[in-house]
PDB file of C-alpha atoms and ligand atoms in Angstrom:
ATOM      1  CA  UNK C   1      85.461 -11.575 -45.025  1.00 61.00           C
ATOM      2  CA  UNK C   2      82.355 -11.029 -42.704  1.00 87.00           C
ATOM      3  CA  UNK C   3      79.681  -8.415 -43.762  1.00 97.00           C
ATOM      4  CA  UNK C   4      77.341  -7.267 -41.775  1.00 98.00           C
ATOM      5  CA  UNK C   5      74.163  -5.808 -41.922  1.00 98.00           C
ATOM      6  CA  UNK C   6      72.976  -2.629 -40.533  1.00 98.00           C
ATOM      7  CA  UNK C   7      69.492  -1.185 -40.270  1.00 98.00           C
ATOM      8  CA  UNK C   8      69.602   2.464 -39.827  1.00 98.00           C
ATOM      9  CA  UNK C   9      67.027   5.236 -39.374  1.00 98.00           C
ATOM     10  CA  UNK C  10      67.370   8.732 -41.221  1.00 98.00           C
ATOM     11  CA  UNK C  11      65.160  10.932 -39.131  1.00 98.00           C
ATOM     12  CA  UNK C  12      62.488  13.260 -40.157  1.00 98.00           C
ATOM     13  CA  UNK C  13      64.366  14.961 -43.066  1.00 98.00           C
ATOM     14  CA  UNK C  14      66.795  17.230 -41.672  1.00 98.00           C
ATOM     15  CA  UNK C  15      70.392  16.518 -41.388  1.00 96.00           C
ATOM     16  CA  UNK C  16      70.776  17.716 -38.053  1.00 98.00           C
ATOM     17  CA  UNK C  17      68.383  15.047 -36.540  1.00 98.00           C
ATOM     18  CA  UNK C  18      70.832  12.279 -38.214  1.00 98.00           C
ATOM     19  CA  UNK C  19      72.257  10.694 -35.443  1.00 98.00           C
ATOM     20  CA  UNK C  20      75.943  10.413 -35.184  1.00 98.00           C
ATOM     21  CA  UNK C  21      75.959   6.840 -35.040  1.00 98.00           C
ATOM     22  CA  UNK C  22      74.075   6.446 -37.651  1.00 98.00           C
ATOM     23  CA  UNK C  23      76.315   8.532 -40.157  1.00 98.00           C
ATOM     24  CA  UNK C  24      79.295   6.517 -38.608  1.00 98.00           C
ATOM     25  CA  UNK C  25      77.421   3.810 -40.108  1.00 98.00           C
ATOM     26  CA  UNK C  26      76.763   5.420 -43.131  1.00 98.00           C
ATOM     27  CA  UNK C  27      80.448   6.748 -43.659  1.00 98.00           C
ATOM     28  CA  UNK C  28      81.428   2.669 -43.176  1.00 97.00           C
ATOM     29  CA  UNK C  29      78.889   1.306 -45.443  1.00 98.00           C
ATOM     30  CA  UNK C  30      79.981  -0.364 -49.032  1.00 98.00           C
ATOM     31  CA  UNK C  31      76.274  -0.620 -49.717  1.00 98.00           C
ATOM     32  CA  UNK C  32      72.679   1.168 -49.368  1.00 98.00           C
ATOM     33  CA  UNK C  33      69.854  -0.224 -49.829  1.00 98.00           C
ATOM     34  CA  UNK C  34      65.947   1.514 -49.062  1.00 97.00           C
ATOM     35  CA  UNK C  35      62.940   3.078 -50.616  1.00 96.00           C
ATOM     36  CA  UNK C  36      63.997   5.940 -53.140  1.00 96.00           C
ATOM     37  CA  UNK C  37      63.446   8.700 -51.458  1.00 96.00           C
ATOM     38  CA  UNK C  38      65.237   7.578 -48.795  1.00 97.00           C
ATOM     39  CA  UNK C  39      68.352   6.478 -50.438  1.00 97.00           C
ATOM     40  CA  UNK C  40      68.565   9.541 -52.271  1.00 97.00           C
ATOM     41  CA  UNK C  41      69.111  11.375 -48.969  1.00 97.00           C
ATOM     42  CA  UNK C  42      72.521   9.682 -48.847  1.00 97.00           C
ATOM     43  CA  UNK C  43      75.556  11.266 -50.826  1.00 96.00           C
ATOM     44  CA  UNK C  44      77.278   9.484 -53.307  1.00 97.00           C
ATOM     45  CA  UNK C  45      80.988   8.164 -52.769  1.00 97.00           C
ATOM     46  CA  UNK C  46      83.736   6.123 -54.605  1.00 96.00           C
ATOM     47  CA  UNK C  47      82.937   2.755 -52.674  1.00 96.00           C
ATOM     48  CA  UNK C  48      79.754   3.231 -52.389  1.00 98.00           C
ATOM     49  CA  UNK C  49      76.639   1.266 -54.072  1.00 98.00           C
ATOM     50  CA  UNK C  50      73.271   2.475 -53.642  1.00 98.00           C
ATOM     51  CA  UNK C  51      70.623   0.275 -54.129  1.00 97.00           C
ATOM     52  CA  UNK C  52      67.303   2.503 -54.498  1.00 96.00           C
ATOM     53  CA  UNK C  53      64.074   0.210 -54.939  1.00 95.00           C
ATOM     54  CA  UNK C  54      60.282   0.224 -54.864  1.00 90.00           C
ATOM     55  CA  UNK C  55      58.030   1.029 -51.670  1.00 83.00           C
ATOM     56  CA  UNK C  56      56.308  -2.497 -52.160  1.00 79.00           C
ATOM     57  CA  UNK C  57      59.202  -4.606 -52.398  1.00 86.00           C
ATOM     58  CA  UNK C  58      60.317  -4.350 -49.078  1.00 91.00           C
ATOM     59  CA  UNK C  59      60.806  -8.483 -48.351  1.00 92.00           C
ATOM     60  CA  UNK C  60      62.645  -8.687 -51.828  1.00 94.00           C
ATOM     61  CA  UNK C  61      65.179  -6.011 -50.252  1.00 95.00           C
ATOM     62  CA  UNK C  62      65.494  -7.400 -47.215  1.00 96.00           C
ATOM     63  CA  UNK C  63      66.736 -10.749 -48.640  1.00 96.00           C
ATOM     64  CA  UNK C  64      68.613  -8.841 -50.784  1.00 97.00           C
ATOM     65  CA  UNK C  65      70.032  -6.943 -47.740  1.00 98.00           C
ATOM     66  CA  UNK C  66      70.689  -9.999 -46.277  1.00 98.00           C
ATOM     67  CA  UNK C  67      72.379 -11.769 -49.487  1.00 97.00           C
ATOM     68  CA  UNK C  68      75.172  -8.756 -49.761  1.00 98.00           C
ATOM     69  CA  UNK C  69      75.599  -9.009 -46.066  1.00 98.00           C
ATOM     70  CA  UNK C  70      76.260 -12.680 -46.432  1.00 97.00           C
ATOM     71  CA  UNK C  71      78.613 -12.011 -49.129  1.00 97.00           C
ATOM     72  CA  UNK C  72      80.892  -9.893 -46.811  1.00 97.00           C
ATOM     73  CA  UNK C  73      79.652  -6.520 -48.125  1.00 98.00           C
ATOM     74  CA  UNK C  74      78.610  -3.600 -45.068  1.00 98.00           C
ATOM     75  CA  UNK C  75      75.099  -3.171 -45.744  1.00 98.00           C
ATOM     76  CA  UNK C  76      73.119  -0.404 -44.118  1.00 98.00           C
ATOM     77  CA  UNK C  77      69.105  -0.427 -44.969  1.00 98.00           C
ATOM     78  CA  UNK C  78      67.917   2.908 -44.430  1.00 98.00           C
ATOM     79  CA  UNK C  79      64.231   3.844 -43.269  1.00 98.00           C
ATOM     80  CA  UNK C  80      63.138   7.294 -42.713  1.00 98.00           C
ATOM     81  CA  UNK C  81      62.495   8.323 -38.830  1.00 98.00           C
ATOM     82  CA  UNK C  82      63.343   5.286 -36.876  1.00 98.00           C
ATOM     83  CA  UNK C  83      63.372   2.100 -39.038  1.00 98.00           C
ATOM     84  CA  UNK C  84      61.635  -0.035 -36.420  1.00 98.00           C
ATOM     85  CA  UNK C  85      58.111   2.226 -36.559  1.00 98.00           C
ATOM     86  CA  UNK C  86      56.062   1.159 -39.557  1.00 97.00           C
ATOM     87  CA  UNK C  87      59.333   0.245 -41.513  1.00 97.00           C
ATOM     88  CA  UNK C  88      62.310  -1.858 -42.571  1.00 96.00           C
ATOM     89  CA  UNK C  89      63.652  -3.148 -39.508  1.00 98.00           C
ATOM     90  CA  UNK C  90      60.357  -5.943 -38.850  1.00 97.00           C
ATOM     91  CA  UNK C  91      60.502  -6.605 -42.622  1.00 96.00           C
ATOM     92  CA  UNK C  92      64.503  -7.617 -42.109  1.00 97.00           C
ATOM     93  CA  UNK C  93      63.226  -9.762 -39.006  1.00 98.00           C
ATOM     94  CA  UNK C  94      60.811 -11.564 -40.942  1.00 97.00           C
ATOM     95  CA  UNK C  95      63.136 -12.538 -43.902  1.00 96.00           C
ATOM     96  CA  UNK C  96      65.559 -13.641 -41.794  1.00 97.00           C
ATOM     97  CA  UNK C  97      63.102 -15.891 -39.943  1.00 97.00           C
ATOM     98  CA  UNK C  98      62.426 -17.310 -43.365  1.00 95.00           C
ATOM     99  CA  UNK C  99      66.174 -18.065 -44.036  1.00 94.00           C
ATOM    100  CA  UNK C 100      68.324 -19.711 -41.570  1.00 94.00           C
ATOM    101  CA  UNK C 101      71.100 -19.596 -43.390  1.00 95.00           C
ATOM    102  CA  UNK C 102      72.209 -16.021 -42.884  1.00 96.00           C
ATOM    103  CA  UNK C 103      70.859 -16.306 -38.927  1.00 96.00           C
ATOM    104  CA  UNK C 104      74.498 -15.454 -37.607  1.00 96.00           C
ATOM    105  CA  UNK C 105      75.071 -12.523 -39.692  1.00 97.00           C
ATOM    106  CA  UNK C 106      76.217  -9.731 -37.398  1.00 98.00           C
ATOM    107  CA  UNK C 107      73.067  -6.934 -37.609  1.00 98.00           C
ATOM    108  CA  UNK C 108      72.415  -4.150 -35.585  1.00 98.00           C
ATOM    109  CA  UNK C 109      69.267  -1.965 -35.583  1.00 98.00           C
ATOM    110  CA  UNK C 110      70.567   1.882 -35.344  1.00 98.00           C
ATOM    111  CA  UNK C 111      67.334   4.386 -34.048  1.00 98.00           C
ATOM    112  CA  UNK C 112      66.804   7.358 -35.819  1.00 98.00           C
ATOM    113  CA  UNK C 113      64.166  10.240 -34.738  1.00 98.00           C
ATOM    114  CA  UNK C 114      60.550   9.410 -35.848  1.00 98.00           C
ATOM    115  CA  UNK C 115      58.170  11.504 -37.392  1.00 98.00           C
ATOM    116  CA  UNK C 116      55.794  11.464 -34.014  1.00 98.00           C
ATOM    117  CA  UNK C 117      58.334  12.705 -31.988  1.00 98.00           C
ATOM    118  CA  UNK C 118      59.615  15.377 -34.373  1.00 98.00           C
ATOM    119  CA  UNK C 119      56.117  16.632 -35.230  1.00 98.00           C
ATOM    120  CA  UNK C 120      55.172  16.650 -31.359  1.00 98.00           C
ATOM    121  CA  UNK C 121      58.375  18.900 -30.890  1.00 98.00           C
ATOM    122  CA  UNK C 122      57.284  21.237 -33.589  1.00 98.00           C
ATOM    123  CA  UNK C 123      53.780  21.454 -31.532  1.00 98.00           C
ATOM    124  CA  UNK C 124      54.675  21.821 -28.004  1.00 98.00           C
ATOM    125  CA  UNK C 125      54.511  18.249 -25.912  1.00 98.00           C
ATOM    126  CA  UNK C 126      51.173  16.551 -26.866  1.00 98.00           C
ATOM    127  CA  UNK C 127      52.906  13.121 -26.290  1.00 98.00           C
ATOM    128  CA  UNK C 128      53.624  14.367 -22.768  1.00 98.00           C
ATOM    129  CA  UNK C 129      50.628  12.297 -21.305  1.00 98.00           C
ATOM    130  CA  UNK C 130      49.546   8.527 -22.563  1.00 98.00           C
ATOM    131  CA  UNK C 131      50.062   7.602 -26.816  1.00 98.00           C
ATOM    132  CA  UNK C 132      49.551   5.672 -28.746  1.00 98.00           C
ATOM    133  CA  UNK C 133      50.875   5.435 -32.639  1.00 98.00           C
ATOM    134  CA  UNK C 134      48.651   3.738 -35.573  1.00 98.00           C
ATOM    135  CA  UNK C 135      49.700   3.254 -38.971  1.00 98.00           C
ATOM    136  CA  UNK C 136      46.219   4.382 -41.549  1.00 97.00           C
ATOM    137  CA  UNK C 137      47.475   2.014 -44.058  1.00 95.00           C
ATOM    138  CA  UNK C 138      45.625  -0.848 -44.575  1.00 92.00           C
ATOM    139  CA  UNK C 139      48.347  -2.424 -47.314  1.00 90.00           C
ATOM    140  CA  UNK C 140      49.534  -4.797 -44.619  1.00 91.00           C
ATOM    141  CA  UNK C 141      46.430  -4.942 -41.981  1.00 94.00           C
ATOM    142  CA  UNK C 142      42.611  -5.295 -42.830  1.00 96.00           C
ATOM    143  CA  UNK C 143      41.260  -1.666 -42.050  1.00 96.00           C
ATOM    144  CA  UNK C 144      38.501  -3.216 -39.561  1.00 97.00           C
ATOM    145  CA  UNK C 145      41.268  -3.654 -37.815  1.00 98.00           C
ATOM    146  CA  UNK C 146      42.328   0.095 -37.658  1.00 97.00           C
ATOM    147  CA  UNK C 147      38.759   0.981 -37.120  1.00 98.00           C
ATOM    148  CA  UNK C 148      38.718  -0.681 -34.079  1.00 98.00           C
ATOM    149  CA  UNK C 149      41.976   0.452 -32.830  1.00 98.00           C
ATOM    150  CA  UNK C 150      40.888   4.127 -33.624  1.00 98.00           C
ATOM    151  CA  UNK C 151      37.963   3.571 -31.435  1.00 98.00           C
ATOM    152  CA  UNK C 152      39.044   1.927 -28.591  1.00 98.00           C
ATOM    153  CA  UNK C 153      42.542   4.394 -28.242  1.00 98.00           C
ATOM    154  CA  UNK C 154      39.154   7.109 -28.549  1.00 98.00           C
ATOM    155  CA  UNK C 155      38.116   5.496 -25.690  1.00 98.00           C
ATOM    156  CA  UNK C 156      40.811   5.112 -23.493  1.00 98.00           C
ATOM    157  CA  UNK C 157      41.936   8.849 -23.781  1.00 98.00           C
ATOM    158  CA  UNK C 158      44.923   8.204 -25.482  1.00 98.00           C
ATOM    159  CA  UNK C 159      46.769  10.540 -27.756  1.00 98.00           C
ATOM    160  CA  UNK C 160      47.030   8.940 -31.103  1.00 98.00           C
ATOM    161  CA  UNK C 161      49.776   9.892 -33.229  1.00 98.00           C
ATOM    162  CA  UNK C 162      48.593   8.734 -36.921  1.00 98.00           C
ATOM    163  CA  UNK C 163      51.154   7.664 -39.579  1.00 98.00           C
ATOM    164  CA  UNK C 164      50.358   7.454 -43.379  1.00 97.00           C
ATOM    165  CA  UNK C 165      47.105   9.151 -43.101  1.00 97.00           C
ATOM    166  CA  UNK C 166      46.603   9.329 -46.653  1.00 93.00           C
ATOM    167  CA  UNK C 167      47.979   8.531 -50.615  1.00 87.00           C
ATOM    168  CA  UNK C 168      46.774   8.701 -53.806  1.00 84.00           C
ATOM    169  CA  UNK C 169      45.881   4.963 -53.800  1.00 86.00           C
ATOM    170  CA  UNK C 170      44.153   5.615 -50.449  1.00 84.00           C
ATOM    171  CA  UNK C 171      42.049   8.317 -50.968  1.00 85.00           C
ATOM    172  CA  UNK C 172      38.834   7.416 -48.513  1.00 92.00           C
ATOM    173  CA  UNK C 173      40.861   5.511 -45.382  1.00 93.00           C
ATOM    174  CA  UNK C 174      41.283   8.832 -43.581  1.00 96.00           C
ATOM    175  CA  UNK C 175      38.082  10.472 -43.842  1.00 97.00           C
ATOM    176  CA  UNK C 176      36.701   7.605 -42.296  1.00 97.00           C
ATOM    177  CA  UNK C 177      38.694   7.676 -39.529  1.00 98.00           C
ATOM    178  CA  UNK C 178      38.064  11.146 -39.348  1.00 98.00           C
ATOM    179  CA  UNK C 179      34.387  10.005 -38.857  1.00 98.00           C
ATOM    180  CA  UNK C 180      35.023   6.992 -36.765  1.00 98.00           C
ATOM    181  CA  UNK C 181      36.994   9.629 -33.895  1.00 98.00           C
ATOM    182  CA  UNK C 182      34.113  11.879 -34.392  1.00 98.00           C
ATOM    183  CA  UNK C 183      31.574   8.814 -33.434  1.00 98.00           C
ATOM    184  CA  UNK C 184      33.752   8.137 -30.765  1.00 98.00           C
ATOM    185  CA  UNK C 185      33.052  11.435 -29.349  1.00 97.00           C
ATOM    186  CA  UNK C 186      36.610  12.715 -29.964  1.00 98.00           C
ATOM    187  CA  UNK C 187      35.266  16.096 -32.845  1.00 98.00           C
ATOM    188  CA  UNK C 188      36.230  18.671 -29.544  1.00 98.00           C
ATOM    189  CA  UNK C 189      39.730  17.318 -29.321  1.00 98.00           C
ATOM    190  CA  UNK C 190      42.752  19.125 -30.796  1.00 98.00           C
ATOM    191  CA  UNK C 191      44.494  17.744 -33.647  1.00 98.00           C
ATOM    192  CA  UNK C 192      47.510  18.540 -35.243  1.00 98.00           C
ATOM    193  CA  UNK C 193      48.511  18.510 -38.511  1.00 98.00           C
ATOM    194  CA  UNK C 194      52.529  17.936 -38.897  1.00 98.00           C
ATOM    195  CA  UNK C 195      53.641  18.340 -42.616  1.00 98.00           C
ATOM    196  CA  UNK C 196      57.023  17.263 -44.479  1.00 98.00           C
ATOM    197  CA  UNK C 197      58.768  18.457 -40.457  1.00 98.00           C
ATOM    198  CA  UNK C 198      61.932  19.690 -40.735  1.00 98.00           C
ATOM    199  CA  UNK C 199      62.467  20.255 -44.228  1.00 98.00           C
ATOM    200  CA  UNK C 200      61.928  23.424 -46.311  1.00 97.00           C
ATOM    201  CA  UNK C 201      58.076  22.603 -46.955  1.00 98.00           C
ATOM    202  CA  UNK C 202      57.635  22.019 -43.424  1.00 98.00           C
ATOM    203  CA  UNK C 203      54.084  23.331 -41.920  1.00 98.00           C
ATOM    204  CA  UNK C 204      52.254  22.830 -39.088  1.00 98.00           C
ATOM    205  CA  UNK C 205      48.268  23.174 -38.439  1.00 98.00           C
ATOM    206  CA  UNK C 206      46.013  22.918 -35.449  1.00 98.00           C
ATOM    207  CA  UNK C 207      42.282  22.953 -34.943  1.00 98.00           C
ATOM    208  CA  UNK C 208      39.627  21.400 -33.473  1.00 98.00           C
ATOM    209  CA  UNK C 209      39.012  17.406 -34.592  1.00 98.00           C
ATOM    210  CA  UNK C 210      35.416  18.432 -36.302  1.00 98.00           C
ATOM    211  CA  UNK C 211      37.030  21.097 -38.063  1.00 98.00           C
ATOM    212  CA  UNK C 212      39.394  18.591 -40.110  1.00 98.00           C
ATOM    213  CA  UNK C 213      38.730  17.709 -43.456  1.00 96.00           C
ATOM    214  CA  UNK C 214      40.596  14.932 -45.043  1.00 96.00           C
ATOM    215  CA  UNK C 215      42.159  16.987 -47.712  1.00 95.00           C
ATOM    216  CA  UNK C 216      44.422  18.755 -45.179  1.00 97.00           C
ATOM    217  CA  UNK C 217      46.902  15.549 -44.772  1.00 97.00           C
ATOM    218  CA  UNK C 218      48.785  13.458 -47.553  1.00 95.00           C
ATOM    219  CA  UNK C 219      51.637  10.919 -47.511  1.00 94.00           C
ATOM    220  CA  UNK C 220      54.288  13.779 -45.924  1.00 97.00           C
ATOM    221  CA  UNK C 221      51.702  14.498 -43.498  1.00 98.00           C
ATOM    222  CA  UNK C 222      51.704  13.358 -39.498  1.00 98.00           C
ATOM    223  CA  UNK C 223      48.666  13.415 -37.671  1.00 98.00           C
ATOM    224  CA  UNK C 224      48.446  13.779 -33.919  1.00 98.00           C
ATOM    225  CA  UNK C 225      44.956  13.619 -31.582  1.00 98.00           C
ATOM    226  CA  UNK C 226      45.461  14.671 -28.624  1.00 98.00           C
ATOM    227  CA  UNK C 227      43.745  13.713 -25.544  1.00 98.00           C
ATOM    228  CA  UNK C 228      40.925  14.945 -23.865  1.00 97.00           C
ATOM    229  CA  UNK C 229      42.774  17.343 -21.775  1.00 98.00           C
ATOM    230  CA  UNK C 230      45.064  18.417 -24.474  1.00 98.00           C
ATOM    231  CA  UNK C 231      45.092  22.287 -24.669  1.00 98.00           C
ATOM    232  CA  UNK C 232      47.062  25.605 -26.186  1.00 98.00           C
ATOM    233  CA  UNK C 233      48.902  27.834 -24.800  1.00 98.00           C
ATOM    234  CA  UNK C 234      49.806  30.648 -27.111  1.00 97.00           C
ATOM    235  CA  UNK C 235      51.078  28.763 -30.538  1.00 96.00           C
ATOM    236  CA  UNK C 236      51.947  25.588 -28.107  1.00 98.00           C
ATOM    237  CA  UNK C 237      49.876  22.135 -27.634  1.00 98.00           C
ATOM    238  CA  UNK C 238      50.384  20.085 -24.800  1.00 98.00           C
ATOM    239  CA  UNK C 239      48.943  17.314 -22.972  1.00 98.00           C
ATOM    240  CA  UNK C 240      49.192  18.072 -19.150  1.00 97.00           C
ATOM    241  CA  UNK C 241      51.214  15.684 -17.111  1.00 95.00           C
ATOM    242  CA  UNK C 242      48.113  14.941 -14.567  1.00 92.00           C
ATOM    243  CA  UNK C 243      45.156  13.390 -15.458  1.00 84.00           C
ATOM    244  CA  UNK C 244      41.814  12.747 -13.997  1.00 76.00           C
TER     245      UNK C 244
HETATM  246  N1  SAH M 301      59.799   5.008 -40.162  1.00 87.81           N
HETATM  247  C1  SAH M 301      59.149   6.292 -40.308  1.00 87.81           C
HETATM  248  C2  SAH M 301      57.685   6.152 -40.645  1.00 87.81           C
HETATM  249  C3  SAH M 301      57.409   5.473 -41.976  1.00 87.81           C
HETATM  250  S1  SAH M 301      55.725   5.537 -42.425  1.00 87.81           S
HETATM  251  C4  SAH M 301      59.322   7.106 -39.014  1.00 87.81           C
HETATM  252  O1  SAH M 301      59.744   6.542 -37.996  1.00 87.81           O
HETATM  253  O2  SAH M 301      59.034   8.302 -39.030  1.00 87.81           O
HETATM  254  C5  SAH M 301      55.712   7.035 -43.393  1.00 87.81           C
HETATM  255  C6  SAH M 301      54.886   8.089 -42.703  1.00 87.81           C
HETATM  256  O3  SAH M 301      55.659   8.727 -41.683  1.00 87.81           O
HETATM  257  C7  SAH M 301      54.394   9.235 -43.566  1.00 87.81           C
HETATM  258  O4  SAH M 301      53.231   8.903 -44.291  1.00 87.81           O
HETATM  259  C8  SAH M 301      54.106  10.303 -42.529  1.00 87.81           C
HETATM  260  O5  SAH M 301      52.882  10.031 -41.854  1.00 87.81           O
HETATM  261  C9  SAH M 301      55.246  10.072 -41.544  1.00 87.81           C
HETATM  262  N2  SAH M 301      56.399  10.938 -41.804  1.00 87.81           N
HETATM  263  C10 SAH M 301      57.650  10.560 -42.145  1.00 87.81           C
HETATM  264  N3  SAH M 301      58.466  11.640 -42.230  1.00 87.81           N
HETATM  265  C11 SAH M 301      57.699  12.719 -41.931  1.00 87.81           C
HETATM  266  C12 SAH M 301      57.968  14.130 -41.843  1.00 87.81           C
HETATM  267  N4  SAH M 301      59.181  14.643 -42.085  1.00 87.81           N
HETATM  268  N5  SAH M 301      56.938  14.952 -41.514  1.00 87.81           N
HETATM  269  C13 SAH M 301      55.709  14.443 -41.251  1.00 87.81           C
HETATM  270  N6  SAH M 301      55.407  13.119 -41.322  1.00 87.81           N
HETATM  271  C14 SAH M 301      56.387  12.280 -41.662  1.00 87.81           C
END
């Protein structure tokens, strides 16, 4: 019998914003594997086998993943938002570069609605002009490195949608990036603060980049920039579609 293996995203949190073909997938599946949180968003069936596991052990349950798959089991990893932005989908890639054995297993990577996109909705449009997205966690990347890619997406007037601005383990990363935008002359911009979108707790905050303190995001919590053009309009922000 020939498993297969696919990699699905959830979306932001609400139900609706599961894509069809992704609960098709779901419906199919003999086995889930993903971060806790995340697998506890799927319900429970005769058939089924869900495998929740730890946020750092994401190459263990890709090989794992890959191992059920191989084993003629329908695996579907599940990610929150889309599962190729700062999630499982690359971590898959790279386990199965490691293990040739299990290159011709039939995978498919299923996109789901990240949290960028859903926050920006929530706002108005500012992702309507030139983005960019960078993950604050420096688990997997020096931070140097997001220093430097906060500063020069500063200054080529991108808007910079920021992803796991904060956690308990990483208590000072985004008050200094707070700082390094400031230094980059970015403290007049708008920025918008996106929390837990579409669920029950969801809320959503605006001000001006030198009025943000670092206490206003957490792990649930999607920052977006905007450009140097972005603006309001009544309880909208959007980035015009010119620039100059
Ligand atoms: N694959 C996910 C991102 C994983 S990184 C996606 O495409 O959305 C986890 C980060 O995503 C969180 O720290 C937060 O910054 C953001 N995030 C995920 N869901 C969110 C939501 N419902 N509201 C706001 N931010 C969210």
């Amino acid at each position: 019998m020939t498993g297969t293996l696919t990699i699905a995203g959830l979306g932001p949190g609400d139900e609706a914003l599961v894509t069809p073909e992704v609960s098709a997938a779901l419906a199919m599946a003999t086995d889930i594997l993903g971060y806790v949180p995340y697998v506890a968003r799927v319900t429970p069936r005769e058939g089924l086998t869900l495998h929740p596991s730890d946020n750092r052990m994401e190459l263990q349950r890709a090989g794992d993943a890959l191992r059920l798959a191989s084993e003629g089991r329908h695996v579907v990893m599940v990610s929150a938002g889309d599962p190729g932005v700062f999630a499982m989908a690359s971590a898959v890639f790279e386990a199965l570069e490691a293990s040739p054995q299990w290159q011709g297993l039939p995978i498919r990577v299923l996109p789901g609605v990240t949290a960028m996109l859903a926050a920006a909705a929530c706002a108005g449009a500012p992702l309507g002009h030139d983005f960019c997205a960078i993950n604050l966690s420096d688990n997997l990347k020096p931070w140097p490195m997001i220093e430097k890619r906060l500063r020069l997406a500063a200054e080529a007037d991108f808007a910079i949608a920021m992803y796991n601005p904060r956690s308990a383990s990483r208590p000072e990363g985004f008050g200094r990036a707070l700082s390094v935008l400031k230094e980059a002359g970015c403290g007049e911009r708008l920025v918008i603060f996106a929390h837990a979108v579409s669920t029950p707790e969801e809320r959503i905050e605006t001000l001006m980049l030198h009025e943000a303190q670092p206490e206003m995001a957490d792990m649930k919590t999607l920052v977006i920039v905007g450009n140097s053009a972005t603006r309001r309009v009544g309880r909208w922000v959007y980035a015009p579609r010119h620039a100059r």
